[in-house]
Amino acid sequence: MILVALGANLPRAAETPAQTIDAAIAALDRGATRVRARSRLYESPPWPQPSDQPWYVNAVVRLETALDPE
């Protein structure tokens, strides 16, 4: 079991940070890794406060793979 934390506060792979997280999860669910569970999306403020940066969208995914840790 592998747990991966994801976070984005700027749109990179899509129009919104949430869509960027969804695109990252889809990319992790290819090839030798499979997404077995995902959390809901959480929002958190940037740090340190106050900040002019947008809030973060965060998630955690649980992966399975047959690959060696290296």
Short mmCIF file of C-alpha atoms in Angstrom, two decimals:
data_model
loop_
_atom_site.label_atom_id
_atom_site.label_comp_id
_atom_site.label_asym_id
_atom_site.label_seq_id
_atom_site.Cartn_x
_atom_site.Cartn_y
_atom_site.Cartn_z
CA MET A 1 0.00 0.00 0.00
CA ILE A 2 1.22 3.46 -0.93
CA LEU A 3 -0.33 6.72 0.28
CA VAL A 4 0.30 9.84 -1.78
CA ALA A 5 -0.70 13.34 -0.69
CA LEU A 6 -1.62 15.74 -3.47
CA GLY A 7 -2.09 19.49 -3.40
CA ALA A 8 -2.56 22.31 -5.87
CA ASN A 9 -3.48 25.96 -5.62
CA LEU A 10 -2.96 26.95 -9.24
CA PRO A 11 -4.53 25.44 -12.33
CA ARG A 12 -1.85 23.51 -14.19
CA ALA A 13 -3.25 20.53 -16.04
CA ALA A 14 -6.78 21.95 -16.17
CA GLU A 15 -8.90 25.01 -15.49
CA THR A 16 -9.08 24.68 -11.68
CA PRO A 17 -6.85 23.27 -8.93
CA ALA A 18 -9.49 20.57 -8.29
CA GLN A 19 -9.28 19.50 -11.93
CA THR A 20 -5.49 19.44 -11.65
CA ILE A 21 -5.81 17.03 -8.70
CA ASP A 22 -8.24 14.87 -10.71
CA ALA A 23 -5.78 14.79 -13.63
CA ALA A 24 -2.94 13.77 -11.28
CA ILE A 25 -5.06 10.95 -9.84
CA ALA A 26 -5.91 9.73 -13.34
CA ALA A 27 -2.20 9.76 -14.24
CA LEU A 28 -1.39 7.67 -11.14
CA ASP A 29 -4.00 5.10 -12.19
CA ARG A 30 -2.05 3.97 -15.25
CA GLY A 31 0.68 1.50 -15.99
CA ALA A 32 2.04 -0.33 -12.96
CA THR A 33 0.06 1.56 -10.30
CA ARG A 34 -3.65 1.43 -9.50
CA VAL A 35 -5.65 3.88 -7.41
CA ARG A 36 -7.63 1.83 -4.89
CA ALA A 37 -9.12 4.69 -2.87
CA ARG A 38 -9.16 8.46 -2.78
CA SER A 39 -10.19 11.01 -0.22
CA ARG A 40 -12.59 13.80 -0.85
CA LEU A 41 -11.06 17.15 -1.77
CA TYR A 42 -10.11 19.42 1.12
CA GLU A 43 -9.30 23.12 1.03
CA SER A 44 -6.59 24.67 3.18
CA PRO A 45 -5.14 28.16 3.37
CA PRO A 46 -1.63 28.95 2.12
CA TRP A 47 1.04 29.44 4.73
CA PRO A 48 2.28 31.76 6.18
CA GLN A 49 -0.76 33.92 6.75
CA PRO A 50 -1.64 36.46 5.54
CA SER A 51 -0.92 35.48 1.95
CA ASP A 52 -2.01 36.68 -1.46
CA GLN A 53 -1.89 33.09 -2.76
CA PRO A 54 -5.12 31.15 -3.46
CA TRP A 55 -6.25 28.41 -1.10
CA TYR A 56 -4.97 24.86 -1.71
CA VAL A 57 -7.04 21.90 -2.81
CA ASN A 58 -5.72 18.69 -1.23
CA ALA A 59 -6.40 14.96 -1.46
CA VAL A 60 -4.84 11.61 -0.58
CA VAL A 61 -4.84 8.51 -2.76
CA ARG A 62 -4.12 4.91 -1.83
CA LEU A 63 -2.20 3.06 -4.53
CA GLU A 64 -1.23 -0.54 -5.14
CA THR A 65 1.66 -1.68 -7.29
CA ALA A 66 3.83 -4.68 -7.97
CA LEU A 67 6.87 -2.44 -8.45
CA ASP A 68 9.81 -2.61 -6.05
CA PRO A 69 10.27 0.41 -3.75
CA GLU A 70 13.40 1.45 -5.63
#
